[in-house]
Coordinates of C-alpha atoms and ligand atoms in Angstrom, one line a residue:
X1 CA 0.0 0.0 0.0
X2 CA 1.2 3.6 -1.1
X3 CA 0.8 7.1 -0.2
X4 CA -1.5 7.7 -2.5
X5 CA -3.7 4.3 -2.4
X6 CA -3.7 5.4 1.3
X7 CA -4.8 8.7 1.1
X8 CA -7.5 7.6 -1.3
X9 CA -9.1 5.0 1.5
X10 CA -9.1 7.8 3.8
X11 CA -11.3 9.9 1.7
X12 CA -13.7 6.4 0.9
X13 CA -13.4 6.2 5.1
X14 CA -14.6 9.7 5.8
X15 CA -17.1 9.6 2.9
X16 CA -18.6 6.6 4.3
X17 CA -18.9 7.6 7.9
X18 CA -20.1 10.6 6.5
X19 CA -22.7 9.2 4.8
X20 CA -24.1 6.7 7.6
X21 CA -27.8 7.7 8.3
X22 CA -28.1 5.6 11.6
X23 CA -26.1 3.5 14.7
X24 CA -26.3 0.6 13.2
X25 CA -24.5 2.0 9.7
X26 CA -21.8 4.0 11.4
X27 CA -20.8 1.0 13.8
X28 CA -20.5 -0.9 10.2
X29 CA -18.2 1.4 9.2
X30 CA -16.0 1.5 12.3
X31 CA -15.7 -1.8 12.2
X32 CA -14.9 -2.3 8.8
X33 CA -11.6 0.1 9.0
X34 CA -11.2 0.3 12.9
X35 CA -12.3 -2.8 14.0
X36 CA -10.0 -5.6 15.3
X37 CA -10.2 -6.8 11.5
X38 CA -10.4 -4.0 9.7
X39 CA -8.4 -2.2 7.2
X40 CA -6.3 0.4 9.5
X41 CA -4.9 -2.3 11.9
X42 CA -4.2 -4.6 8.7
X43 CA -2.0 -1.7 7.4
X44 CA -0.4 -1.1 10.8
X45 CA 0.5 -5.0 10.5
X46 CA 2.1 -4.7 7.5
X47 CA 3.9 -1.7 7.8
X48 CA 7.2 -3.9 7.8
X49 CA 6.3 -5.1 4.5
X50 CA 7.0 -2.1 3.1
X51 CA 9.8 -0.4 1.3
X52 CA 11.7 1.7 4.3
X53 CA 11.7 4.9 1.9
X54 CA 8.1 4.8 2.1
X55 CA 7.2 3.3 5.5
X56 CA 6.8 6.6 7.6
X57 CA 4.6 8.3 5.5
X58 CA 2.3 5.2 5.1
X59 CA 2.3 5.2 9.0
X60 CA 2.0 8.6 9.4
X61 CA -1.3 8.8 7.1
X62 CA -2.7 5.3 8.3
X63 CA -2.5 7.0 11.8
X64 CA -4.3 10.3 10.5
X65 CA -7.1 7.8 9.0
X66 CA -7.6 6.3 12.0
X67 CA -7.8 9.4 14.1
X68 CA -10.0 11.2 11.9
X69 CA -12.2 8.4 11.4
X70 CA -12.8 7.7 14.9
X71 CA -13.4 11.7 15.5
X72 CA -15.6 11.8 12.8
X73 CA -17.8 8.4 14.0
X74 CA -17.6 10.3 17.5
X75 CA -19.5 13.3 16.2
X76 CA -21.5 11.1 13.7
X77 CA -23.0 9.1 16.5
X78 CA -23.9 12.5 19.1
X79 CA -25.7 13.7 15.8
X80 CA -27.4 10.7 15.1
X81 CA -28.8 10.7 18.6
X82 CA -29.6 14.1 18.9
X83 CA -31.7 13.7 15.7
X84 CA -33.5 10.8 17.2
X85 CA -34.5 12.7 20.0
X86 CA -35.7 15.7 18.3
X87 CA -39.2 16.0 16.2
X88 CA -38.0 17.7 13.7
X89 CA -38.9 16.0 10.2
X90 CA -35.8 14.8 9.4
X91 CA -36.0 12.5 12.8
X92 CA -39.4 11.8 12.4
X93 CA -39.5 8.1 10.7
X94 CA -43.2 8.2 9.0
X95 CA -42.8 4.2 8.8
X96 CA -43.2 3.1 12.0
X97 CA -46.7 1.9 13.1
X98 CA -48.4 4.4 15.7
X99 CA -48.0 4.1 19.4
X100 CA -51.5 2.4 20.8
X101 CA -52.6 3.9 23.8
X102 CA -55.4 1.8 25.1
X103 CA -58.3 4.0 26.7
X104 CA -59.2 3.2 30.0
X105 CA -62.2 3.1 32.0
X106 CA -63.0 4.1 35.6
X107 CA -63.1 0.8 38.1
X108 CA -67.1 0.8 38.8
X109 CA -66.2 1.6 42.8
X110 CA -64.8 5.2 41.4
X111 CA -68.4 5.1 38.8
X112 CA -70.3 4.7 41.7
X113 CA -68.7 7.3 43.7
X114 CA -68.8 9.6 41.0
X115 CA -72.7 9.1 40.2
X116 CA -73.6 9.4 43.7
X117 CA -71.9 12.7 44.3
X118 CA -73.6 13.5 41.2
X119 CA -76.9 13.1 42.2
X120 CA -76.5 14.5 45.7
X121 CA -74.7 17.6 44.5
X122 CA -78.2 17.8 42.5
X123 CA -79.5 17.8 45.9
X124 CA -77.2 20.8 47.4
X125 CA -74.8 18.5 48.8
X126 CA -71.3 19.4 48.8
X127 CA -68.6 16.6 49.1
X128 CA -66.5 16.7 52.0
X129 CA -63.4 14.7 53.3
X130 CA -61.5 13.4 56.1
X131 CA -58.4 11.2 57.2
X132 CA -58.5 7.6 56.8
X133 CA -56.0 7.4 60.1
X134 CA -58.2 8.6 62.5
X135 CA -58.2 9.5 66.3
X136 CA -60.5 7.3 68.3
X137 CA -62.2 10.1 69.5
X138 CA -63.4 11.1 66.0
X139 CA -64.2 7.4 64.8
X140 CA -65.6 6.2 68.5
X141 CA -66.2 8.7 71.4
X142 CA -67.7 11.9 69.5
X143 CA -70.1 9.6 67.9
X144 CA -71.5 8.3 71.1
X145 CA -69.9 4.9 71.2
X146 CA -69.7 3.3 74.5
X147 CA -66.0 2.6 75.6
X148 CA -67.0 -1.2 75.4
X149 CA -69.0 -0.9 72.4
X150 CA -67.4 -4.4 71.0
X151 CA -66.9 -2.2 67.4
X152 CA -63.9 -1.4 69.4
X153 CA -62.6 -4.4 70.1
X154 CA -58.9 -5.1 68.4
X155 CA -60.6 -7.9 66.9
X156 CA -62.5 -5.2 64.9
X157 CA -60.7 -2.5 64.2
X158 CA -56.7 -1.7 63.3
X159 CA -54.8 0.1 65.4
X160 CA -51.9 1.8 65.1
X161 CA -49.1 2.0 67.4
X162 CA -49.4 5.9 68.1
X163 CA -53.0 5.2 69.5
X164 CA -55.0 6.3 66.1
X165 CA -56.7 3.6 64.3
X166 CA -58.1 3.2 60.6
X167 CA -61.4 4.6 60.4
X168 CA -63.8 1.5 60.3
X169 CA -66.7 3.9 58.9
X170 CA -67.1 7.5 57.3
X171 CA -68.8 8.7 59.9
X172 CA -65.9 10.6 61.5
X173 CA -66.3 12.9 59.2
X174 CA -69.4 13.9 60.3
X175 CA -67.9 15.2 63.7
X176 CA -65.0 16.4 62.0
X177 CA -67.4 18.8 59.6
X178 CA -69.8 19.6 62.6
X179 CA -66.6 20.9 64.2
X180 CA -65.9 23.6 61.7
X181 CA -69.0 24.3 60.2
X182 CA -72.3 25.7 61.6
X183 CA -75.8 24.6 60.4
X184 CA -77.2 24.3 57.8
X185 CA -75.0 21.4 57.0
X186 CA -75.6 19.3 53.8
X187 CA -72.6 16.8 53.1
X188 CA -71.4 13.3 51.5
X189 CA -68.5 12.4 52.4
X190 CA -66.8 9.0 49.9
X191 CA -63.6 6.9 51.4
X192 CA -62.3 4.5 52.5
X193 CA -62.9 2.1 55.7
X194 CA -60.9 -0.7 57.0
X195 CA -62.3 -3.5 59.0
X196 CA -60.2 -6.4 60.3
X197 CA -62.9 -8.3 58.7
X198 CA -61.4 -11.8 56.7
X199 CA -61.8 -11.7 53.4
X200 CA -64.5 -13.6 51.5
X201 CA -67.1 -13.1 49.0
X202 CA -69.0 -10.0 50.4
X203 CA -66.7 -8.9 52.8
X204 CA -63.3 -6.8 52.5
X205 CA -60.7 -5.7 55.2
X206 CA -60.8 -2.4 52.9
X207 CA -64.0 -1.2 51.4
X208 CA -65.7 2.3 50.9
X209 CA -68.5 3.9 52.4
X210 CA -70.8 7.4 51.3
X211 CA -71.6 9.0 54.2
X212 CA -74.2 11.7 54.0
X213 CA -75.3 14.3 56.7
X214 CA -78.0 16.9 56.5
X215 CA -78.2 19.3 59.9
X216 CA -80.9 22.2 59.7
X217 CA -83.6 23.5 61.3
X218 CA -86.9 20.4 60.9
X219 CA -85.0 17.9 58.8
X220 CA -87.0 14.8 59.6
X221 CA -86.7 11.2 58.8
X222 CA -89.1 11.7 56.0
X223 CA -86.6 13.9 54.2
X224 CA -84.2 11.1 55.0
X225 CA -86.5 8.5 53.4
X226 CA -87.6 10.7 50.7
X227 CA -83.9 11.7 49.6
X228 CA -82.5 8.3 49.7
X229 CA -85.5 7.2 47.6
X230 CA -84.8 10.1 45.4
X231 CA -81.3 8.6 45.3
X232 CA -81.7 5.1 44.9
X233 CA -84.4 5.9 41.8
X234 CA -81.6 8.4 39.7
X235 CA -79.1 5.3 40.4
X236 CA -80.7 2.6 39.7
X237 CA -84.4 3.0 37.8
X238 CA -87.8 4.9 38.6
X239 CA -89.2 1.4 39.9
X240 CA -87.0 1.2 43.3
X241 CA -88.4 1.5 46.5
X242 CA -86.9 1.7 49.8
X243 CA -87.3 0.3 53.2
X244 CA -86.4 1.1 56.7
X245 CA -85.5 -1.7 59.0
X246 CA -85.4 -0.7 62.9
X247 CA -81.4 -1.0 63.9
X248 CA -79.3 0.5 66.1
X249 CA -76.2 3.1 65.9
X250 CA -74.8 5.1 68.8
X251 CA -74.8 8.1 66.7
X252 CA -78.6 7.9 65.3
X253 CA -81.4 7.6 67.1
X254 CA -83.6 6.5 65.8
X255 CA -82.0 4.4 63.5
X256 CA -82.8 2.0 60.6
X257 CA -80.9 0.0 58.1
X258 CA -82.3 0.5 54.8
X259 CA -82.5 -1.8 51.8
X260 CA -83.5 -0.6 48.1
X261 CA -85.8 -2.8 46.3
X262 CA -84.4 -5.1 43.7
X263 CA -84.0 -3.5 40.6
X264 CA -83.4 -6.9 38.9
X265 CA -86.7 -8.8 39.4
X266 CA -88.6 -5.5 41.1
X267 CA -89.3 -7.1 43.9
X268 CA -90.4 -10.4 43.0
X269 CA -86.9 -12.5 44.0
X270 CA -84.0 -13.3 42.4
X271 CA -80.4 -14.8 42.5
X272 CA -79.7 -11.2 42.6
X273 CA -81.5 -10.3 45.9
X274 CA -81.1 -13.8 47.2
X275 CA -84.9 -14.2 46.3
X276 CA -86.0 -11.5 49.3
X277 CA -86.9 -8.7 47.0
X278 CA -85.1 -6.5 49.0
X279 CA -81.2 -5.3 49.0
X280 CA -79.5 -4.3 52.0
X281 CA -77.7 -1.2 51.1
X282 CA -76.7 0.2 55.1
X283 CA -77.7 2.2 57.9
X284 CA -78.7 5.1 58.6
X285 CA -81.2 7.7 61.3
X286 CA -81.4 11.2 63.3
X287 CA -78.5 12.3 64.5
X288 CA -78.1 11.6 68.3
X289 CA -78.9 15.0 70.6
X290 CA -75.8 13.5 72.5
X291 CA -73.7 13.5 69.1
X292 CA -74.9 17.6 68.6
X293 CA -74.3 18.2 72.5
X294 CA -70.3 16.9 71.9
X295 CA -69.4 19.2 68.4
X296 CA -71.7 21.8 70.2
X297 CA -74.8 22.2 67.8
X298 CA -78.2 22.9 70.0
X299 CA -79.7 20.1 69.9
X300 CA -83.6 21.9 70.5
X301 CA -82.9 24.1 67.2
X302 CA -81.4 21.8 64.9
X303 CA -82.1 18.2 63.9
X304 CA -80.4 16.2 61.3
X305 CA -80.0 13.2 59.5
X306 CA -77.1 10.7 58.5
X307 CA -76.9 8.0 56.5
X308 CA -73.8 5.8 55.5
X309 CA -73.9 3.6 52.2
X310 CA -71.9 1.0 51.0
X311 CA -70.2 1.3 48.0
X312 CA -69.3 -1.8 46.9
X313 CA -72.2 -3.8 47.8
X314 CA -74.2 -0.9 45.8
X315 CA -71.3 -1.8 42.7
X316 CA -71.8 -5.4 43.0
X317 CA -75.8 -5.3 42.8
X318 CA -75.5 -2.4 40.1
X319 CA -73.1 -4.0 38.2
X320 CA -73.8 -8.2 38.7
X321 CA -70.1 -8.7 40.7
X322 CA -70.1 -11.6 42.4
X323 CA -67.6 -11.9 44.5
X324 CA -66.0 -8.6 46.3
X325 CA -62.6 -9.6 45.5
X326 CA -63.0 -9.5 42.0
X327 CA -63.0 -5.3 42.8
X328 CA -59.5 -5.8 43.6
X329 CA -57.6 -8.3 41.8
X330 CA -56.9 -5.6 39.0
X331 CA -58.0 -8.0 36.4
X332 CA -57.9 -5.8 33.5
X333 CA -60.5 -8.6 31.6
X334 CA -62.8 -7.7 34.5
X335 CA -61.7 -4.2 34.7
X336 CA -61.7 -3.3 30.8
X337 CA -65.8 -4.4 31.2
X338 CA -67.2 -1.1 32.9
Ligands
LIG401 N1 -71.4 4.1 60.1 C1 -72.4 3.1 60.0 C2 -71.8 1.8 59.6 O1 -70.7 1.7 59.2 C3 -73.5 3.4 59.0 C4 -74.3 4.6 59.4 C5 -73.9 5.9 59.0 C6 -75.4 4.5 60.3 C7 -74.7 7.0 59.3 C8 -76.1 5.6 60.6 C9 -75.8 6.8 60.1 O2 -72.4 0.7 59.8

């Protein structure tokens, strides 16, 4: 190989890195002259070969190839992915199929949640909120719970080493509302509750409850019938009724549990409502004079009532779940569904 043969592969060299359009190109033509291999080192190996007259310029100009080569791959390869970065056109490959981004949909616990603030907002209800680690005086005490009321009991509820707890129903947030607001008080409050119930078909160490409260002058528990019939009809069809059973809560008095008719066979009895008619939905009554007495409301001017639902019983009957779990297995089959 001669000076001039030499000087001609360096221009091929350059031209070629020169014209490499991606990675995979450029590293082709690295290897090909710089690689283990390639040409440049096979020079280099030969250099003894050749005629001593000529033998340090071949050197010389086999060691510019390689260096300018290897600067040129250098800055060849920042541009290359620079350009695949950008958006510019030039970056932009118009081949490639289109990224799919699957739509989702909202997991039929959120649905329900978000149709039953929208009908009680319809109302003039306002949704408020409070902490799911809760102080025992806001889950238990302020709602009139005796001290050895057995929803106490470790065996029901978690507690946490600082002395708070998980709230095991929504109804804190009753107190904690009562506490800053004065009446009229209209509210529904969604979250979550956490039970140290074992888990099985219908029940859920983690589930969520609505609460609702309504504190004026005269409410009376046939507002509290009439709305939740009101509510029960916009959820699930103008054919539900509603029923009070007699119950008891610390914090209502009186109270009820309340079940909506089944919407699947109207009444008649089904697989759906376990062939009663009827589906328990929760409980519900007047707020307890003691519960107005604690966050300080007069309990001869105002009377209110509460109610707390159950949102995943209400998603399971709306929707035909079966089984509770399937709510939180994340199955996207099951998910993709609602
Ligand atoms: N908090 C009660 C429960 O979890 C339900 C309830 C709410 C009852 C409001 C009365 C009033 O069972």
């Amino acid at each position: 190989m001669n000076a001039q043969e030499l000087t001609d592969l360096k221009q091929a060299a350059l031209a070629e890195a020169a014209a490499a359009t991606d990675a995979a190109a450029l590293e082709a033509v690295r290897i090909k002259y710089l690689g283990r291999n390639g040409r440049v080192p096979e020079i280099m190996d030969n250099l003894r070969n050749i005629p001593a007259a000529d033998r340090r310029d071949v050197g010389r100009l086999a060691n510019e190839l390689k260096n300018e080569l290897q600067n040129l791959v250098n800055a060849r390869k920042q541009e290359l992915q620079q350009s695949a970065g950008s958006t510019g056109p030039a970056a932009f490959d118009y081949t490639l199929p289109g990224r799919w981004r699957g739509l989702g949909s909202r997991h039929p616990v959120t649905q329900v949640i978000e149709r039953t603030i929208g009908i009680f907002r319809s109302m003039g209800f306002t949704v408020a909120d409070g902490p799911d680690i809760e102080t025992e005086y806001h889950n238990f005490d302020a709602l009139n719970t005796p001290a050895d009321h057995p929803s106490r009991d470790t065996q029901d509820t978690f507690y946490l080493k600082t002395g708070q707890l998980l709230r095991t129903q929504t109804s804190p947030v009753q107190i904690r509302v009562m506490e800053k607001q004065k009446p009229p008080v209209r509210i529904i409050a969604p979250g979550r509750c956490y039970r140290r119930d074992t888990t099985d078909a219908t029940h859920s160490a983690n589930f969520h409850q609505i609460e609702g409260l309504y504190v004026d002058r005269h409410v009376s528990m046939a507002e509290l019938k009439g709305d939740l019939t009101h509510f029960a009809r916009q959820l699930m069809g103008p054919g539900v009724n509603i029923r009070f059973r007699p119950h008891f809560f610390p914090f209502t008095e009186p109270s009820v549990e309340y079940d909506f008719s089944c919407h699947v066979c109207g009444g008649k009895g089904c697989r759906v409502c376990k062939f009663s008619g009827w589906i328990e939905i929760s409980g519900a009554g007047m707020v307890n004079p003691k519960v107005f007495d604690i966050v300080g409301y007069d309990p001869e001017e105002f009377t209110g009532y509460a109610f707390g639902m159950g949102v995943e019983r209400i998603a399971m009957i709306l929707y035909g779940i079966p089984d509770i779990r399937m709510l939180y297995e994340n199955d996207v089959r099951f998910l993709e569904q609602f």
